[in-house]
Coordinates of C-alpha atoms in Angstrom, one line a residue:
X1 CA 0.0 0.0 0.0
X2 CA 1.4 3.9 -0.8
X3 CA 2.3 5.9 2.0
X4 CA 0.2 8.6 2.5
X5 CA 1.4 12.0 1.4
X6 CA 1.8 13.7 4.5
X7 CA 4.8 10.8 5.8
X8 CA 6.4 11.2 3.0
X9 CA 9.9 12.7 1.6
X10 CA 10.6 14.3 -1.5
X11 CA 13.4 16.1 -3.0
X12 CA 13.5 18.9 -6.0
X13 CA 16.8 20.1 -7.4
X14 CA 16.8 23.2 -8.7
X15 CA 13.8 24.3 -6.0
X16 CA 15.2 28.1 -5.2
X17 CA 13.1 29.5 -7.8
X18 CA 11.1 29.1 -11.1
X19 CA 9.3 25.8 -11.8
X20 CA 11.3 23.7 -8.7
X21 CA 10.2 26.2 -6.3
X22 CA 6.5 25.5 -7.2
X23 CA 7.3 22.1 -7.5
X24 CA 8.3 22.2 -3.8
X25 CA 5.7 24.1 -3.0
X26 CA 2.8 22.3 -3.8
X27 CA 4.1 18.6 -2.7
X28 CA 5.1 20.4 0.8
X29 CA 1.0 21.3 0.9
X30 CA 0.3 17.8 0.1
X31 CA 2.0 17.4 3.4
X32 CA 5.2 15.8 2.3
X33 CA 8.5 17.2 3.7
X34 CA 10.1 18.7 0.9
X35 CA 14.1 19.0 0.6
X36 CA 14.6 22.2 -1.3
X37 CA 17.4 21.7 -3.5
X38 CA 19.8 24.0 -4.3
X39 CA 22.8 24.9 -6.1
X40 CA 23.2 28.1 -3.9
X41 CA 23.0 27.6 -0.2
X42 CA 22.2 30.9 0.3
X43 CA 19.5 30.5 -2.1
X44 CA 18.5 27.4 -0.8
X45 CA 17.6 28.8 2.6
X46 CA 15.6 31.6 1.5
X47 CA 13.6 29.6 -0.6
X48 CA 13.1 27.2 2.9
X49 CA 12.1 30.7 4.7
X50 CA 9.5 31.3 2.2
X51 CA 7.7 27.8 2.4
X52 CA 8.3 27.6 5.8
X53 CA 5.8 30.7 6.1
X54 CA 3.2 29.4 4.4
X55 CA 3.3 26.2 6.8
X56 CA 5.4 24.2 4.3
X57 CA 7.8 21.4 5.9
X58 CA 11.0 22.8 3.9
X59 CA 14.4 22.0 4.2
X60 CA 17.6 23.5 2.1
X61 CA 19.4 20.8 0.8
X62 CA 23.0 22.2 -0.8
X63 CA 23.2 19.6 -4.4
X64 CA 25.1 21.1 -7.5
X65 CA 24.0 18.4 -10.0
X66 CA 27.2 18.7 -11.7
X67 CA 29.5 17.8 -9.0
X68 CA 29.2 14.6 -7.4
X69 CA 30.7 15.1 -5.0
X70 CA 28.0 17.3 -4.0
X71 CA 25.5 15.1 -5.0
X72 CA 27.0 12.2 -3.0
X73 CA 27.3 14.7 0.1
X74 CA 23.4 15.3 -0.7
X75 CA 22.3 11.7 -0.5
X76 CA 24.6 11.4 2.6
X77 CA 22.2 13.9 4.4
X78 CA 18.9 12.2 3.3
X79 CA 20.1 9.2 4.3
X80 CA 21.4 10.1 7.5
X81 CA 18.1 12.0 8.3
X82 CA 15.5 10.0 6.7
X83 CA 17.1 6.6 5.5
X84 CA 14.6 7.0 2.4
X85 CA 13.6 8.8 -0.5
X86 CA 10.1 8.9 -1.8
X87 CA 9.8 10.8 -4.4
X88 CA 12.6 12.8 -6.4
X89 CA 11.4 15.4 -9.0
X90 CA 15.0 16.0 -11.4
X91 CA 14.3 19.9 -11.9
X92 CA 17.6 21.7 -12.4
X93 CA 18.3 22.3 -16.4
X94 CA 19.5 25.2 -18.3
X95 CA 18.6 26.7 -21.6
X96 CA 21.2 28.8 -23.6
X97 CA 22.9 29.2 -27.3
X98 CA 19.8 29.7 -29.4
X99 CA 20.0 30.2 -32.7
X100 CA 19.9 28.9 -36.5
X101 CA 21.1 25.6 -36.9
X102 CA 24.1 25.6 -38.3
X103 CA 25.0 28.4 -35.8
X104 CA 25.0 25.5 -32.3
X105 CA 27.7 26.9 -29.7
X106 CA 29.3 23.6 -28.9
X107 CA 30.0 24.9 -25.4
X108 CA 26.4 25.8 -24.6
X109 CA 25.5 22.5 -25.7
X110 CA 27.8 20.2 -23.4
X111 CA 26.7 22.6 -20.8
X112 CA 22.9 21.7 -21.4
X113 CA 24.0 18.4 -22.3
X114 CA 26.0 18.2 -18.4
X115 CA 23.1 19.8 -16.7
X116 CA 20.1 18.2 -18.1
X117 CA 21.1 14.5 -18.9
X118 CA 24.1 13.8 -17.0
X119 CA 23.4 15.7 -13.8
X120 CA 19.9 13.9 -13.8
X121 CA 21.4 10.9 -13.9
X122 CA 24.3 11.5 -11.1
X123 CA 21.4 12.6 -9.0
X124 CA 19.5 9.1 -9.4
X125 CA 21.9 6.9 -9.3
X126 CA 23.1 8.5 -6.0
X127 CA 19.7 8.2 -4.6
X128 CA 18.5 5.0 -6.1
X129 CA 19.0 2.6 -3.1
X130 CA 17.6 5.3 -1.1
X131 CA 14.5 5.5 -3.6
X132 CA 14.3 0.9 -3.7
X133 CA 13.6 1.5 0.2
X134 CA 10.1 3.5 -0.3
X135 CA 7.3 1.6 -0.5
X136 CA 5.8 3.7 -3.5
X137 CA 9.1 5.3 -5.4
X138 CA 8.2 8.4 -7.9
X139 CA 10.5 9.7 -9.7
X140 CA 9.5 12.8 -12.2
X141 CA 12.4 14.2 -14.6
X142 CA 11.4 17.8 -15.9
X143 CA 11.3 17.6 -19.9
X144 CA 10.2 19.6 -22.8
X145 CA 7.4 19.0 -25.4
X146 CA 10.5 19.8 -28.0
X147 CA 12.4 16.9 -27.0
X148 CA 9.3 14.6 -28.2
X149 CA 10.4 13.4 -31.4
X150 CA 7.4 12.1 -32.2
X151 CA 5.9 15.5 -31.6
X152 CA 8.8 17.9 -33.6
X153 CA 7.8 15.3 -36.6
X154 CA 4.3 15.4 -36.8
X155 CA 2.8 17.8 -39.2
X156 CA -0.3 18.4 -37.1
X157 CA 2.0 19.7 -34.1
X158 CA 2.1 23.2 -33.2
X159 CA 6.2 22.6 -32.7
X160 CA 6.2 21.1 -36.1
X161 CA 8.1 24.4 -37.6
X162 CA 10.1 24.6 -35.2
X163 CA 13.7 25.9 -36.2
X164 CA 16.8 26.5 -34.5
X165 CA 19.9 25.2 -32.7
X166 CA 19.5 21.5 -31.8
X167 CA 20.8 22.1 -28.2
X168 CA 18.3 22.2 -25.7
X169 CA 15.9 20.1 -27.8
X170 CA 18.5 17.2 -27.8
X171 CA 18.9 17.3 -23.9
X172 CA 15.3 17.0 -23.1
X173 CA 15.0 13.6 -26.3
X174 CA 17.9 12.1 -23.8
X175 CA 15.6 13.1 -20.8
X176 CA 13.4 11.2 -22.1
X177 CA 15.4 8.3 -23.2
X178 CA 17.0 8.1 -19.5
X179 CA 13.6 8.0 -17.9
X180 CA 12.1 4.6 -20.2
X181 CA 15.3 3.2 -19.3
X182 CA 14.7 3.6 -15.3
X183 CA 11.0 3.3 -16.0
X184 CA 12.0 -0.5 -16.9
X185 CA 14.8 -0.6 -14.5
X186 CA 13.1 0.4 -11.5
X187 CA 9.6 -1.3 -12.7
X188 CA 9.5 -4.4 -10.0
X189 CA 10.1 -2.2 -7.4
X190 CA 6.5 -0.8 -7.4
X191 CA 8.3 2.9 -8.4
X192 CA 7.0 5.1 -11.2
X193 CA 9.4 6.9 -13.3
X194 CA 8.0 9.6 -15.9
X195 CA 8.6 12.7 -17.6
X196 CA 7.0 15.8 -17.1
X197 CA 6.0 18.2 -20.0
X198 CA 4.8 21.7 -17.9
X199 CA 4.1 23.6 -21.1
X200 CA 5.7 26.8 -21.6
X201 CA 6.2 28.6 -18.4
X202 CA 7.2 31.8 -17.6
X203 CA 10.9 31.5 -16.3
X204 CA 14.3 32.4 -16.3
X205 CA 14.8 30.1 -19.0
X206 CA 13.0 31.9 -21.6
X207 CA 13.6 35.2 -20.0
X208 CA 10.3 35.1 -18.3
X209 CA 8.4 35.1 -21.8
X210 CA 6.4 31.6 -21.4
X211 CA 2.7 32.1 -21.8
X212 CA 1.9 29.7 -18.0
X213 CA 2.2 30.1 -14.9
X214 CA 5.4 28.4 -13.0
X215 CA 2.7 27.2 -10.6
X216 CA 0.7 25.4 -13.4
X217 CA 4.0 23.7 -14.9
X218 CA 5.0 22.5 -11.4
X219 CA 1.2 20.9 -11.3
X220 CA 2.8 18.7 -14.1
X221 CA 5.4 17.5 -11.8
X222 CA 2.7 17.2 -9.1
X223 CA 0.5 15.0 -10.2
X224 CA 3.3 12.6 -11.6
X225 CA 5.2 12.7 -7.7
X226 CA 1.7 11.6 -6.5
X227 CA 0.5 9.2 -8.9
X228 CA -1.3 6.0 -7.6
X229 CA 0.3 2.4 -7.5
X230 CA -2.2 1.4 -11.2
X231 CA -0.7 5.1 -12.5
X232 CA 1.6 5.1 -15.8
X233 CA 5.3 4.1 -15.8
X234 CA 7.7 5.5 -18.4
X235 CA 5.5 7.6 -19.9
X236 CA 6.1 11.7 -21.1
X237 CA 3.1 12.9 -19.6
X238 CA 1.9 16.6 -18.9
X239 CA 0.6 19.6 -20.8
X240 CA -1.2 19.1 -24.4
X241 CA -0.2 22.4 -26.5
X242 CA -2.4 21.0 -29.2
X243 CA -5.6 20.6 -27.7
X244 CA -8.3 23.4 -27.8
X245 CA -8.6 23.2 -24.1
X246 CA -5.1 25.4 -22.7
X247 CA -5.5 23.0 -19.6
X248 CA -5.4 19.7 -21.3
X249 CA -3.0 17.5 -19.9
X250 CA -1.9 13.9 -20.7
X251 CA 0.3 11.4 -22.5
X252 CA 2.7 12.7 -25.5
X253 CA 4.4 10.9 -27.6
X254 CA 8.4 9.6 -27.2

């Protein structure tokens, strides 16, 4: 049987602001006690005063997702505090070097590349035993419509024109390509492992210019952290750009 939400831990990287912060937010109403990871310490603990204060269980958790030895220091803590993780929502990720194609900044690339894929895979695989010892595992990695390629290929999609620099839309295709591998991997543990697809927020990202709310992408991430034991598994599942309704949700295609 699940736990019930309010005995349970979950941890958000990249929770000082944006998306995360929501993300945190929300599950820490649910009643679980949210660790708000951070890159910044600093940041980190402002972002636990400000949940706190609206009766949130919050607690800054220092994790730079490219350094493991961060990371490894991060799963340390939890498991010194908690001995389990519940649910892990793989937030952090960076968007830079638009342009044309033929105009991709290698640079910016391996940094998407680092942040997006690798660092969301350090992060799992340091918390992965601590993940096999909760009853009901969920595991949400933050990806993109644009990294569908079944979506950037149909002709019906609104991303179907889509130009320009292949970066961040490769990161988020190996998001999803890492989470139907752990999907399967992590399957006979009664865990659920999906991707979320929170539409185009407003956020630092895209220099604030998204057309949703941060609050309704992190409701993405939400309902896949809190999904029920018959819910999907290794599925890209969240906001339908397509669909007449602006607050469609469900599955997308690979």
């Amino acid at each position: 049987m699940a736990k019930t939400q309010n005995d349970r831990i979950a941890l958000v990287t990249g929770a000082n602001k944006g998306i995360g912060f929501q993300t945190a937010r929300l599950l820490g109403l649910e009643g679980m006690t949210v660790l708000v990871g951070s890159r910044d310490a600093a940041r980190g603990t402002e972002a636990e005063k400000a949940l706190r204060e609206e009766g949130v269980d919050a607690r800054a958790l220092a994790v730079d997702v490219t350094d493991i030895e961060s990371v490894r220091a991060a799963a340390a803590r939890v498991e010194a505090d908690f001995g389990r993780l519940d649910v892990l929502v793989n937030n952090a990720g960076v968007a830079m070097g638009w342009g044309d194609l033929g105009e991709t900044d290698p640079t910016a690339f391996l940094q998407m590349l680092e942040v997006n894929v690798v660092g969301m895979v350090t992060v799992t695989d340091a918390f992965l035993d601590l993940l096999r010892r909760s009853e009901s595992a969920r595991v949400v990695n933050v990806s993109s419509e644009i990294g569908s390629i079944g979506t950037m290929t149909d002709p019906a999609s609104p991303f179907f024109a889509m130009r320009g620099n292949v970066g961040y839309p490769a990161s988020k295709a190996a998001v999803n390509m890492v989470t139907a591998l752990y999907a399967k991997a992590l399957a006979e543990t009664g865990a659920k492992v999906n991707a979320a697809n929170p539409g185009y927020c407003e956020t630092d990202l895209n220099h604030n210019t998204g057309h949703r709310t941060p609050e309704q992408g992190a409701r993405v991430s939400l309902h896949l952290a809190t999904l029920p034991d018959d819910g999907p598994n290794g599925a890209l599942w969240g906001h339908l750009a397509s669909a007449s309704d602006p607050e469609s949700y469900g599955v997308l295609p690979w």
